[in-house]
Short mmCIF file of C-alpha atoms in Angstrom, two decimals:
data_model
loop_
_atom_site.label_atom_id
_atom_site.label_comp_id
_atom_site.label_asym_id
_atom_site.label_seq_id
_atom_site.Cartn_x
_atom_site.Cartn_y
_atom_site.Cartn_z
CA UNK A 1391 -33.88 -14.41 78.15
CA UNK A 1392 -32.66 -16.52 74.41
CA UNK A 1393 -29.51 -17.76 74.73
CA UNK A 1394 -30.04 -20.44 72.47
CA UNK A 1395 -31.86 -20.39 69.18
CA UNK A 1396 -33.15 -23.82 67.54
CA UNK A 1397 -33.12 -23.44 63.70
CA UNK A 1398 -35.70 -27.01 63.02
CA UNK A 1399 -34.48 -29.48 60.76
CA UNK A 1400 -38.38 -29.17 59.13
CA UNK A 1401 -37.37 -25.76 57.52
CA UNK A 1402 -35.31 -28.36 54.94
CA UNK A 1403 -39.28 -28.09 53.69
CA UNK A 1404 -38.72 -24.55 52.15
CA UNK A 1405 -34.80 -24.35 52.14
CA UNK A 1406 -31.76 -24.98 54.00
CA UNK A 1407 -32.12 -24.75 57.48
CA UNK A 1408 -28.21 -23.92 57.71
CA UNK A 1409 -28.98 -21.17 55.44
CA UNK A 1410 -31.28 -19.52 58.08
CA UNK A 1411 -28.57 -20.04 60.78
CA UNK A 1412 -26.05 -18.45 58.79
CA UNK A 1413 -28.38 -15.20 58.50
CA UNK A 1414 -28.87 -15.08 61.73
CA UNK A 1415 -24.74 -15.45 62.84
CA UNK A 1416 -24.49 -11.55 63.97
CA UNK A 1417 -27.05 -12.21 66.77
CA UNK A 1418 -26.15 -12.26 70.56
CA UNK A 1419 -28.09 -15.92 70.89
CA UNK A 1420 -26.35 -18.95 69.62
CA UNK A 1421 -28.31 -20.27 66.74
CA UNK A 1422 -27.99 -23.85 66.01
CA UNK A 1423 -29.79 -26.23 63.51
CA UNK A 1424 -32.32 -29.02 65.51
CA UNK A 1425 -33.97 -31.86 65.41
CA UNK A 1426 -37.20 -32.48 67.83
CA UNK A 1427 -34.46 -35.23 69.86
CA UNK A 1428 -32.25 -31.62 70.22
CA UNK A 1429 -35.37 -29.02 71.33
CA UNK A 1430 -34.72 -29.46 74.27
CA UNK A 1431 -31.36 -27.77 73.83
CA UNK A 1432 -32.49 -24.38 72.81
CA UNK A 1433 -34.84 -21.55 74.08
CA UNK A 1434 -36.44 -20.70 70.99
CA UNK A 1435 -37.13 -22.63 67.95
CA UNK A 1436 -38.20 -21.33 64.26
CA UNK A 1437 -39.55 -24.32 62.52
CA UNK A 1438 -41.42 -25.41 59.84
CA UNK A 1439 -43.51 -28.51 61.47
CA UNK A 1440 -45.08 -29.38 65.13
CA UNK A 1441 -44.32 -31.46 67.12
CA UNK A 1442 -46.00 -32.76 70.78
CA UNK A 1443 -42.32 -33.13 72.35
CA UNK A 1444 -41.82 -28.87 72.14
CA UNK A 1445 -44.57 -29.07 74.48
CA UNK A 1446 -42.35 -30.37 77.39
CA UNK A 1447 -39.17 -29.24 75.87
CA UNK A 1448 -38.54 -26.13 78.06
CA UNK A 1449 -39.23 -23.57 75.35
CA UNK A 1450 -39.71 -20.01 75.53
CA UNK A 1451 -40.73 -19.06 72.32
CA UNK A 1452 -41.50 -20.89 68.66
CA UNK A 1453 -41.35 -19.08 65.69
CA UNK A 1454 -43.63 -20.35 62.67
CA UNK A 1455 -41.92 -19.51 59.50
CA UNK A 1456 -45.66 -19.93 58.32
CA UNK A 1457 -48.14 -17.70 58.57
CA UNK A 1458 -50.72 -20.33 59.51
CA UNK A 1459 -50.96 -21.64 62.39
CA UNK A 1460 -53.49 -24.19 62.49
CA UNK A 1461 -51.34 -27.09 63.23
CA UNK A 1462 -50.29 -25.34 66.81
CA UNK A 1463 -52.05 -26.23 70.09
CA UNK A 1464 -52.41 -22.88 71.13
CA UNK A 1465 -53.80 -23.91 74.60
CA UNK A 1466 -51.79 -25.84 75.19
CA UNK A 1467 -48.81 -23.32 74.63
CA UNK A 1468 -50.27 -21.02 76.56
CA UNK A 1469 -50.58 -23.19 79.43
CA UNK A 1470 -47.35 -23.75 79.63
CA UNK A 1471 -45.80 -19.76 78.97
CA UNK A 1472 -44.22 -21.04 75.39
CA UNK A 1473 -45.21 -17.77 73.26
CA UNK A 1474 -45.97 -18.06 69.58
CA UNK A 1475 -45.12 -15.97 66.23
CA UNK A 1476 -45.82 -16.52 63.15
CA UNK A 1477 -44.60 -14.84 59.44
CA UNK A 1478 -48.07 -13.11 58.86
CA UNK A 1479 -47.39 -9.74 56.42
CA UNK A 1480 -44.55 -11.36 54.81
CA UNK A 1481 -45.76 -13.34 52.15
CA UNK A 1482 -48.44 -11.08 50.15
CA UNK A 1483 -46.08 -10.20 46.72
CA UNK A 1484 -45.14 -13.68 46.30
CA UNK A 1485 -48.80 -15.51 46.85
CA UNK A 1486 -50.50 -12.58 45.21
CA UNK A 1487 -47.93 -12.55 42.08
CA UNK A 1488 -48.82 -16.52 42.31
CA UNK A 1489 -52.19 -16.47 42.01
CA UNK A 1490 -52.05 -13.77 39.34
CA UNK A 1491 -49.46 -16.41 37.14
CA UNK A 1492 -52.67 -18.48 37.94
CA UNK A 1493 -55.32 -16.78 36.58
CA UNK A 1494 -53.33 -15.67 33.43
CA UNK A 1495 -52.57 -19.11 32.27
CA UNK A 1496 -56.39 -19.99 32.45
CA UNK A 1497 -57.05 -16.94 30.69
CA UNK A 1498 -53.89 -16.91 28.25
CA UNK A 1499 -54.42 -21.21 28.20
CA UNK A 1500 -50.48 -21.05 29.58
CA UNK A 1501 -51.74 -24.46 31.43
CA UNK A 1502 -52.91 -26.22 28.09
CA UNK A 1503 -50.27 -25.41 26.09
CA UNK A 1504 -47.34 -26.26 28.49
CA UNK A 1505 -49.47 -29.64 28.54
CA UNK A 1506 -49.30 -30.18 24.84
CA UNK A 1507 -45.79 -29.30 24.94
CA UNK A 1508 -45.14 -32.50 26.66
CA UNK A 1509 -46.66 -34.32 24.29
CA UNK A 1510 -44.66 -32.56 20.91
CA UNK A 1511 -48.72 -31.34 20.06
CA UNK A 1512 -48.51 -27.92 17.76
CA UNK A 1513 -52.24 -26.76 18.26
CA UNK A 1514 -54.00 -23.61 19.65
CA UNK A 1515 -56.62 -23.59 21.89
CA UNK A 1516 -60.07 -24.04 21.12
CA UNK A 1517 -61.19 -20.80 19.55
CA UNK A 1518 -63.38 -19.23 22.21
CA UNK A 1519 -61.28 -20.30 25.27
CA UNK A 1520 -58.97 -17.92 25.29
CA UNK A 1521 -59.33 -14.35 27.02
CA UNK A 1522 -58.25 -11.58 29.23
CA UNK A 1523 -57.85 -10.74 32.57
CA UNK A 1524 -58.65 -6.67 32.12
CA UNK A 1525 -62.49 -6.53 32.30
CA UNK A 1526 -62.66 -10.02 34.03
CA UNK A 1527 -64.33 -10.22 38.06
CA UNK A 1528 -62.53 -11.48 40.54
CA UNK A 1529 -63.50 -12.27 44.20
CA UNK A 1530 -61.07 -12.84 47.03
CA UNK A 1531 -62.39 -14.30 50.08
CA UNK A 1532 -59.92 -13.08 52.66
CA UNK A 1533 -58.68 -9.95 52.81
CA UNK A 1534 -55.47 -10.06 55.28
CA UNK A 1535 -52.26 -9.62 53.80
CA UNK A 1536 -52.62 -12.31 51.52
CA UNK A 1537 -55.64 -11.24 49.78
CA UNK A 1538 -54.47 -7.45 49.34
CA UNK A 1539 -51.56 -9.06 48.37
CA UNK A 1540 -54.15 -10.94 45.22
CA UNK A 1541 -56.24 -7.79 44.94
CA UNK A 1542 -53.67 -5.10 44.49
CA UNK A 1543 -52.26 -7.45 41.32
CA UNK A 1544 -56.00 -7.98 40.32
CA UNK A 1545 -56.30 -4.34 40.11
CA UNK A 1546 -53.27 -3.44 37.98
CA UNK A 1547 -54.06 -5.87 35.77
CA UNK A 1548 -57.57 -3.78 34.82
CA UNK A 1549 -59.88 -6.58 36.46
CA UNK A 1550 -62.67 -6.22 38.99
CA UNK A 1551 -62.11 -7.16 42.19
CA UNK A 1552 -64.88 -7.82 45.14
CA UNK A 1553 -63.97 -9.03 48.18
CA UNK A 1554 -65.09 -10.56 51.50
CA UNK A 1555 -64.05 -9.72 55.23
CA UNK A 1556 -65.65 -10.43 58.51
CA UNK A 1557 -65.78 -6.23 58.81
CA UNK A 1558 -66.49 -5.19 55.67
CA UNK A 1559 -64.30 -2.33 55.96
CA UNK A 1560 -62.88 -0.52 52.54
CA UNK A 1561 -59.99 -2.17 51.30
CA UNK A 1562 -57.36 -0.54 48.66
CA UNK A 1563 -57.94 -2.44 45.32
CA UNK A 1564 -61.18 -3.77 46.18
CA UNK A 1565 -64.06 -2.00 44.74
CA UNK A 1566 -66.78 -3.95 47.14
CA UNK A 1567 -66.17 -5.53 50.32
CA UNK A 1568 -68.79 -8.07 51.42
CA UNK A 1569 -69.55 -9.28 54.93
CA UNK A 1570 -69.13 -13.09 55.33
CA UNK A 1571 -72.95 -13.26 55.55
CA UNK A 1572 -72.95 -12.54 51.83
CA UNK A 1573 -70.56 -14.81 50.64
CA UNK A 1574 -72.89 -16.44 48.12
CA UNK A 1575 -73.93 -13.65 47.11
CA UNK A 1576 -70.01 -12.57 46.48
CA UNK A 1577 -68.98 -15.79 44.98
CA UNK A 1578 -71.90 -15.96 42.67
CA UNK A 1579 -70.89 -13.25 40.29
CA UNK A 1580 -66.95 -13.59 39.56
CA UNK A 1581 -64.87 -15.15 37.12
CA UNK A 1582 -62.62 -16.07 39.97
CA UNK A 1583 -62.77 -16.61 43.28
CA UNK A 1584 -59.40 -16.81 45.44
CA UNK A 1585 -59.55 -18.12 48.78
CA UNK A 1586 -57.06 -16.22 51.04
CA UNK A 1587 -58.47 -17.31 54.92
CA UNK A 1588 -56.71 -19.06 57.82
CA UNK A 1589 -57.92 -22.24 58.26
CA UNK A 1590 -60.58 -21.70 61.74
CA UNK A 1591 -63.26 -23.55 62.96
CA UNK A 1592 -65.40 -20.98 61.42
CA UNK A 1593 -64.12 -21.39 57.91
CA UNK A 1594 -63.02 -24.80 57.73
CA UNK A 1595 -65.59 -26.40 54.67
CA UNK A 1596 -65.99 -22.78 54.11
CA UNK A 1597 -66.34 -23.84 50.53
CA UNK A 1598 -68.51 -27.18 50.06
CA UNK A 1599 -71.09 -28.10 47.65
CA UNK A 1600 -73.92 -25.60 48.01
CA UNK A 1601 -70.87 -22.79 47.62
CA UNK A 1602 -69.67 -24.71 44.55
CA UNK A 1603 -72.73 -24.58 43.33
CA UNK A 1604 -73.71 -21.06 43.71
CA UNK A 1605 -70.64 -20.24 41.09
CA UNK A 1606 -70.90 -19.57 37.94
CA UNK A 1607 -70.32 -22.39 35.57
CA UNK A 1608 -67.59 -20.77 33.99
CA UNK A 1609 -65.53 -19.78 36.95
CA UNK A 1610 -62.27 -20.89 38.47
CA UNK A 1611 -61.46 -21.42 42.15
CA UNK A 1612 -58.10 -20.75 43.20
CA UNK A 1613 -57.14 -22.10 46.85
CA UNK A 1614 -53.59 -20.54 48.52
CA UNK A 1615 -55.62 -20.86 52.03
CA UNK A 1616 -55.57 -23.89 53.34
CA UNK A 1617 -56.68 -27.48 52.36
CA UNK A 1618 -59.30 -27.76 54.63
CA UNK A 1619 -61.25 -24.12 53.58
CA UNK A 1620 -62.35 -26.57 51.02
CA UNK A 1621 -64.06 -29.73 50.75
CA UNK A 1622 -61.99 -31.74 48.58
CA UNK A 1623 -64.59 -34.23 47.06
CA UNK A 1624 -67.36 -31.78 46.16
CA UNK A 1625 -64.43 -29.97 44.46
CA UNK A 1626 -63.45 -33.19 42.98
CA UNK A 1627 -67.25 -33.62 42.01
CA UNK A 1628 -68.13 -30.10 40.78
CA UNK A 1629 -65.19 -30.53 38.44
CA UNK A 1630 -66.02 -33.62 37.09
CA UNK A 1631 -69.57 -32.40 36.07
CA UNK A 1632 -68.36 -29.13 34.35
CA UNK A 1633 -70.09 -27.30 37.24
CA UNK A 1634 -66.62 -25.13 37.02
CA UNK A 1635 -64.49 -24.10 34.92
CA UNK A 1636 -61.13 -25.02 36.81
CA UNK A 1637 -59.12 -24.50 39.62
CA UNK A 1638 -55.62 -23.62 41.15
CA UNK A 1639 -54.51 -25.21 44.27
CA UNK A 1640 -51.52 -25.01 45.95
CA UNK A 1641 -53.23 -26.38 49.43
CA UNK A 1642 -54.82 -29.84 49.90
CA UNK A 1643 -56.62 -31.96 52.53
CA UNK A 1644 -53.70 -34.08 52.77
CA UNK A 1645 -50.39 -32.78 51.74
CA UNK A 1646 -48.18 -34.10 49.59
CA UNK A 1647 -51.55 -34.40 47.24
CA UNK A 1648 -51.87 -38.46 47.23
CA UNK A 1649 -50.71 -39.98 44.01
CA UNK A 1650 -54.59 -41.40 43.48
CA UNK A 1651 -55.95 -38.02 44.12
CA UNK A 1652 -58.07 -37.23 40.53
CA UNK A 1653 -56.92 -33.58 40.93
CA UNK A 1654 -53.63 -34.90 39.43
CA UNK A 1655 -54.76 -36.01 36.33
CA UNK A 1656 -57.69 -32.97 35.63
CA UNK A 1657 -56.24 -30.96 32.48
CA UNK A 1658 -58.89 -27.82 34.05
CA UNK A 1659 -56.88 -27.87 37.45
CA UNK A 1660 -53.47 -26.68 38.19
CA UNK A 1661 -51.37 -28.01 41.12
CA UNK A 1662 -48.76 -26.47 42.74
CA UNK A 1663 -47.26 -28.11 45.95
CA UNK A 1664 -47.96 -25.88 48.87
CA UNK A 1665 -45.49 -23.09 47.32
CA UNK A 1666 -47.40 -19.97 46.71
CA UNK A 1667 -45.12 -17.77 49.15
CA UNK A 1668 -41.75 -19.45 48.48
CA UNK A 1669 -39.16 -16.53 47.37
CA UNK A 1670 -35.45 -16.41 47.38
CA UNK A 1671 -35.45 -13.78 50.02
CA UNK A 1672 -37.37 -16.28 52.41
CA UNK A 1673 -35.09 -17.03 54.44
CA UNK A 1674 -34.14 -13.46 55.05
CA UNK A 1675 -37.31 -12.36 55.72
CA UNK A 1676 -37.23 -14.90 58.34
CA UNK A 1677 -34.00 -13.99 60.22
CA UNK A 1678 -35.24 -9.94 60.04
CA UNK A 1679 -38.20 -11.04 62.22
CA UNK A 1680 -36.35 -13.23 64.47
CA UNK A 1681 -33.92 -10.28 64.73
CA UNK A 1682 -36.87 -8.00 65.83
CA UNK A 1683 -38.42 -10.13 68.09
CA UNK A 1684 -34.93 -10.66 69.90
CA UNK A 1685 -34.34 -6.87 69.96
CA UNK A 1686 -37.87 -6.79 71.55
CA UNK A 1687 -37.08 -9.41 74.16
CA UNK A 1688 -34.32 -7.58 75.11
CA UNK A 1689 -36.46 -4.20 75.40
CA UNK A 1690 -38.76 -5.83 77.40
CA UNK A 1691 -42.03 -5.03 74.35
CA UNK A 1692 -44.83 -7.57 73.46
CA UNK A 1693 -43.41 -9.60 70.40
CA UNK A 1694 -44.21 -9.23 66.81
CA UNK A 1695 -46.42 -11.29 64.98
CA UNK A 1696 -47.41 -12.64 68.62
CA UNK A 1697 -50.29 -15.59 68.44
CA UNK A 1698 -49.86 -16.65 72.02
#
């Protein structure tokens, strides 16, 4: 049974934590805002970050306001009865809407202009630069809620969108779904290709030089995944040799993005810092599945979103 709700200082990441605890006031738990020293205070805890000490803190439950959960030891919850959920299904309009902001300003040059603006320069783009999405190929690599979230924006905006998915099952807004044996094959042909995977052992360097290199010369990569899906310096190197177009990351192998990282200064690359789901509603989107998953305690049901 909750009694006790930990709201972790770490959600100060995407917005007030108090903000959270004030959504959740109606609740039969007390909900209080924590630091790791005060986990061991609460039964439950929605956070932001990991930390070893909620290993040993008597927790029942952790909520990840994340969908990802790479950075919990799930064995090591499990071991000790601490169940896991995480914010899967919650984030697809605001990452897909993201990524398609992305690939219009590469098409539209949003990117280069907004750069020139900066520096007071009046000038279009080079003539031949400039195009649309409608009639363009995307691929999405991933197709959980994130990537429908990419392909059903894709699709209204006229382009053509492939996809790939350990079943290659049909998918609404994908015209082809690819196993993840064809992945080359998948990557190969699009304008775009938008990595939407958890980060596994299976796909982490899911994307290293020989993928980079199977692109087309003209294409853009676009990374709301995870850091590690990628290997960073052949990214690095494929961009510096105009084996790609561009790209669009909001994930990185080290977050924040290092201040000698060359992404920063690449006028073909757009980064954003990790914030390709962040909405206004967050935090309510957070407090209606902590409010489900309490009703389902009570009810005695298998929790929402469960990972452990």
């Amino acid at each position: 049974m909750v009694t006790r709700i930990g709201i972790h200082d770490s959600i100060e990441a995407l917005f007030p934590p108090e903000v959270l605890r004030d959504r959740l006031a109606a609740v039969d738990p007390e909900v209080v805002v924590v630091d790791t020293d005060g986990v061991g205070g609460v039964d439950a805890l929605v956070t932001f970050a990991y930390d070893d000490a909620f290993l040993d803190s008597g927790l029942e439950w952790i909520h990840s306001v994340q969908a990802g959960i790479d950075r919990f030891p799930l064995d090591e919850l499990e071991a000790r009865g601490i169940s896991l959920t995480n914010s899967t299904g919650t984030h697809g309009d605001s990452v897909g809407e993201t990524v398609a902001g992305y690939m219009l300003a590469f098409a539209r040059r949003l990117h280069e202009f907004r750069s020139r603006q900066e520096r007071e320069e009046w000038a279009w783009a080079e003539w031949d630069a400039p195009f649309t999405l409608s009639g363009s190929s995307l691929c999405v690599v991933g197709l959980g809620t994130l990537g429908r979230g990419i392909a059903a924006r894709a699709d209204a905006l006229g382009m053509d969108v492939t996809g790939v998915k350990r079943t290659p099952t049909p998918v609404d807004h994908v015209d082809t779904v690819h196993p993840s044996s064809e992945l080359h094959e998948a990557i190969g042909s699009a304008k775009f290709v938008a990595l939407a995977v958890p980060l596994t052992d299976e796909t982490e360097g899911l994307i290293g030089a020989e993928e980079l290199a199977r692109m087309r010369e003209d294409a853009v990569l676009v990374n709301v995944a995870r850091g590690g899906v990628v290997d960073q310096p052949a990214l690095v190197d494929a961009l510096r040799s105009d084996a790609l177009d561009g790209a669009a990351l909001d994930v990185f192998e080290t977050e924040p993005l290092p201040a000698e990282s060359p992404l920063w200064g690449m006028d073909d690359v757009i980064v954003t810092p990790h914030s390709a789901a962040a909405h206004r509603e967050y935090p309510d989107r957070m407090a209606a599945l902590v409010r489900e998953n309490l009703r389902r305690i009570d009810d005695g049901e298998s929790l929402a979103n469960g990972v452990v």
